[in-house]
Amino acid sequence: MKIAMMAAAAALLAMPAMAQQAAPAPLQVEIPEMPTAVSDPTCGGRVGLAQQAMCVVTTQAAIAGLVDVYSAAFARQQWLPAGGEENRVVYVRRREGGGCDGFEMMAFADPARVPGPAEPAWLAFAAIPGDICAAQPAGAPTPAPAQ
């Protein structure tokens, strides 16, 4: 599964999904060490993200391949990609007693830098708290169109 690195500003659009979590949940996935990625406890200087996610930094040229390698490693741990958006993938895994655990992997770059193959790019990994397979509350009924 590839995550395309679009313009750096577009990559940051997915960030609010992680930033809205109140408290970080423990990450229940093994993030393998990769020779092309280095742990970055600051998440590229994003304090709020660093408080709730584990980040690695690589280059923009290497990030798509790195996402593929991580996705294969997660599949071996029984994590399935279940959705996401342009630069974010949500993974789920069934619990033995029922329900599901989840986490997300998000790609981003520094919007202050000109995009380029040697420029830094980050992957952030964060747990999604609660049972993500639990039924969601029904929304308000959609009114019938006016005649």
mmCIF file of C-alpha atoms in Angstrom:
data_model
loop_
_atom_site.group_PDB
_atom_site.id
_atom_site.type_symbol
_atom_site.label_atom_id
_atom_site.label_comp_id
_atom_site.label_asym_id
_atom_site.label_seq_id
_atom_site.Cartn_x
_atom_site.Cartn_y
_atom_site.Cartn_z
ATOM 1 C CA MET A 1 0.000 0.000 0.000
ATOM 2 C CA LYS A 2 1.586 3.256 -1.087
ATOM 3 C CA ILE A 3 1.135 6.621 0.519
ATOM 4 C CA ALA A 4 1.892 9.311 -1.999
ATOM 5 C CA MET A 5 3.826 12.246 -0.670
ATOM 6 C CA MET A 6 2.019 15.186 -2.236
ATOM 7 C CA ALA A 7 2.982 18.759 -1.469
ATOM 8 C CA ALA A 8 4.231 19.170 2.086
ATOM 9 C CA ALA A 9 1.267 21.330 3.046
ATOM 10 C CA ALA A 10 -1.196 18.704 1.811
ATOM 11 C CA ALA A 11 0.542 16.074 3.899
ATOM 12 C CA LEU A 12 -0.207 18.014 7.052
ATOM 13 C CA LEU A 13 -3.955 17.973 6.456
ATOM 14 C CA ALA A 14 -4.235 14.546 8.075
ATOM 15 C CA MET A 15 -2.508 15.654 11.281
ATOM 16 C CA PRO A 16 -5.622 16.807 13.180
ATOM 17 C CA ALA A 17 -6.837 13.186 13.377
ATOM 18 C CA MET A 18 -4.012 12.315 15.772
ATOM 19 C CA ALA A 19 -3.941 15.712 17.425
ATOM 20 C CA GLN A 20 -7.549 15.368 18.641
ATOM 21 C CA GLN A 21 -6.870 12.439 20.966
ATOM 22 C CA ALA A 22 -7.169 13.440 24.614
ATOM 23 C CA ALA A 23 -4.631 11.031 26.083
ATOM 24 C CA PRO A 24 -2.293 8.667 24.300
ATOM 25 C CA ALA A 25 -3.238 5.009 24.365
ATOM 26 C CA PRO A 26 -0.469 2.413 24.498
ATOM 27 C CA LEU A 27 0.666 1.295 21.063
ATOM 28 C CA GLN A 28 0.042 -2.472 20.811
ATOM 29 C CA VAL A 29 2.078 -3.030 17.650
ATOM 30 C CA GLU A 30 5.731 -3.813 17.117
ATOM 31 C CA ILE A 31 7.320 -1.090 14.992
ATOM 32 C CA PRO A 32 10.362 -2.772 13.436
ATOM 33 C CA GLU A 33 13.640 -0.890 13.174
ATOM 34 C CA MET A 34 14.495 -0.028 9.579
ATOM 35 C CA PRO A 35 17.874 1.015 8.190
ATOM 36 C CA THR A 36 16.268 3.898 6.279
ATOM 37 C CA ALA A 37 14.350 5.302 9.279
ATOM 38 C CA VAL A 38 15.595 6.865 12.492
ATOM 39 C CA SER A 39 13.511 7.292 15.632
ATOM 40 C CA ASP A 40 12.528 10.921 16.215
ATOM 41 C CA PRO A 41 11.081 11.502 19.699
ATOM 42 C CA THR A 42 10.248 15.109 18.729
ATOM 43 C CA CYS A 43 8.132 14.108 15.689
ATOM 44 C CA GLY A 44 9.780 16.818 13.638
ATOM 45 C CA GLY A 45 9.368 19.391 16.406
ATOM 46 C CA ARG A 46 5.613 18.846 16.748
ATOM 47 C CA VAL A 47 5.193 18.748 20.520
ATOM 48 C CA GLY A 48 1.522 17.735 20.565
ATOM 49 C CA LEU A 49 2.092 14.896 18.143
ATOM 50 C CA ALA A 50 5.199 13.734 20.035
ATOM 51 C CA GLN A 51 3.095 13.407 23.201
ATOM 52 C CA GLN A 52 0.781 10.859 21.602
ATOM 53 C CA ALA A 53 2.716 9.175 18.811
ATOM 54 C CA MET A 54 5.973 7.400 18.097
ATOM 55 C CA CYS A 55 7.721 8.913 15.057
ATOM 56 C CA VAL A 56 10.489 7.969 12.664
ATOM 57 C CA VAL A 57 12.194 10.220 10.138
ATOM 58 C CA THR A 58 13.393 9.242 6.680
ATOM 59 C CA THR A 59 13.639 11.021 3.328
ATOM 60 C CA GLN A 60 10.826 11.888 0.982
ATOM 61 C CA ALA A 61 12.391 9.572 -1.602
ATOM 62 C CA ALA A 62 12.353 6.615 0.805
ATOM 63 C CA ILE A 63 8.998 7.063 2.513
ATOM 64 C CA ALA A 64 6.755 5.173 0.047
ATOM 65 C CA GLY A 65 8.996 2.097 0.161
ATOM 66 C CA LEU A 66 9.201 2.352 3.938
ATOM 67 C CA VAL A 67 5.405 2.419 4.192
ATOM 68 C CA ASP A 68 5.260 -0.783 2.128
ATOM 69 C CA VAL A 69 7.804 -2.510 4.394
ATOM 70 C CA TYR A 70 5.988 -1.405 7.570
ATOM 71 C CA SER A 71 2.630 -2.501 6.128
ATOM 72 C CA ALA A 72 4.038 -5.976 5.411
ATOM 73 C CA ALA A 73 5.444 -6.163 8.959
ATOM 74 C CA PHE A 74 2.054 -5.161 10.401
ATOM 75 C CA ALA A 75 0.294 -7.806 8.279
ATOM 76 C CA ARG A 76 2.597 -10.461 9.793
ATOM 77 C CA GLN A 77 1.364 -9.245 13.207
ATOM 78 C CA GLN A 78 -2.273 -9.757 12.061
ATOM 79 C CA TRP A 79 -2.972 -6.035 11.569
ATOM 80 C CA LEU A 80 -5.205 -5.263 8.580
ATOM 81 C CA PRO A 81 -5.415 -1.911 6.780
ATOM 82 C CA ALA A 82 -8.990 -0.775 7.316
ATOM 83 C CA GLY A 83 -9.149 2.709 5.922
ATOM 84 C CA GLY A 84 -7.539 6.072 5.999
ATOM 85 C CA GLU A 85 -6.969 8.944 3.667
ATOM 86 C CA GLU A 86 -4.213 10.443 1.526
ATOM 87 C CA ASN A 87 -1.321 10.248 4.025
ATOM 88 C CA ARG A 88 -2.868 8.142 6.787
ATOM 89 C CA VAL A 89 -3.615 4.449 7.137
ATOM 90 C CA VAL A 90 -5.770 2.956 9.913
ATOM 91 C CA TYR A 91 -4.984 -0.629 10.941
ATOM 92 C CA VAL A 92 -7.239 -2.954 12.964
ATOM 93 C CA ARG A 93 -6.796 -6.308 14.661
ATOM 94 C CA ARG A 94 -9.506 -8.431 16.269
ATOM 95 C CA ARG A 95 -9.227 -9.072 20.006
ATOM 96 C CA GLU A 96 -9.538 -12.641 21.283
ATOM 97 C CA GLY A 97 -12.473 -11.724 23.519
ATOM 98 C CA GLY A 98 -14.228 -9.668 20.852
ATOM 99 C CA GLY A 99 -13.878 -6.161 19.566
ATOM 100 C CA CYS A 100 -10.886 -4.614 17.830
ATOM 101 C CA ASP A 101 -7.738 -2.671 18.587
ATOM 102 C CA GLY A 102 -6.537 -0.046 16.171
ATOM 103 C CA PHE A 103 -3.679 2.259 15.369
ATOM 104 C CA GLU A 104 -2.832 4.716 12.654
ATOM 105 C CA MET A 105 0.262 5.459 10.610
ATOM 106 C CA MET A 106 0.524 8.980 9.244
ATOM 107 C CA ALA A 107 3.070 10.444 6.811
ATOM 108 C CA PHE A 108 3.996 14.117 6.887
ATOM 109 C CA ALA A 109 6.689 16.564 5.855
ATOM 110 C CA ASP A 110 7.822 19.992 7.004
ATOM 111 C CA PRO A 111 5.700 22.616 5.204
ATOM 112 C CA ALA A 112 8.454 25.215 5.659
ATOM 113 C CA ARG A 113 10.843 23.247 3.426
ATOM 114 C CA VAL A 114 10.787 22.877 -0.325
ATOM 115 C CA PRO A 115 9.759 19.284 -1.183
ATOM 116 C CA GLY A 116 12.568 17.160 -2.584
ATOM 117 C CA PRO A 117 13.836 13.577 -2.531
ATOM 118 C CA ALA A 118 16.533 14.266 0.101
ATOM 119 C CA GLU A 119 14.254 16.348 2.342
ATOM 120 C CA PRO A 120 12.986 14.797 5.584
ATOM 121 C CA ALA A 121 9.642 13.040 5.874
ATOM 122 C CA TRP A 122 8.141 11.471 8.971
ATOM 123 C CA LEU A 123 5.894 8.578 9.857
ATOM 124 C CA ALA A 124 3.901 8.843 13.073
ATOM 125 C CA PHE A 125 2.353 5.783 14.733
ATOM 126 C CA ALA A 126 -0.392 6.236 17.322
ATOM 127 C CA ALA A 127 -2.896 3.936 19.004
ATOM 128 C CA ILE A 128 -6.597 4.568 18.565
ATOM 129 C CA PRO A 129 -8.155 4.227 22.019
ATOM 130 C CA GLY A 130 -11.147 2.018 22.725
ATOM 131 C CA ASP A 131 -12.829 -0.670 20.684
ATOM 132 C CA ILE A 132 -12.777 0.628 17.134
ATOM 133 C CA CYS A 133 -15.145 -2.139 15.971
ATOM 134 C CA ALA A 134 -17.881 -1.131 18.428
ATOM 135 C CA ALA A 135 -21.088 0.070 16.843
ATOM 136 C CA GLN A 136 -21.081 3.798 16.251
ATOM 137 C CA PRO A 137 -24.099 5.778 17.493
ATOM 138 C CA ALA A 138 -26.660 6.374 14.782
ATOM 139 C CA GLY A 139 -26.706 9.889 13.378
ATOM 140 C CA ALA A 140 -29.731 12.081 13.050
ATOM 141 C CA PRO A 141 -32.099 10.897 10.314
ATOM 142 C CA THR A 142 -31.661 12.653 7.001
ATOM 143 C CA PRO A 143 -34.727 14.758 6.186
ATOM 144 C CA ALA A 144 -36.572 13.988 2.970
ATOM 145 C CA PRO A 145 -35.866 16.416 0.121
ATOM 146 C CA ALA A 146 -38.332 19.268 -0.214
ATOM 147 C CA GLN A 147 -40.895 18.758 -2.976
#
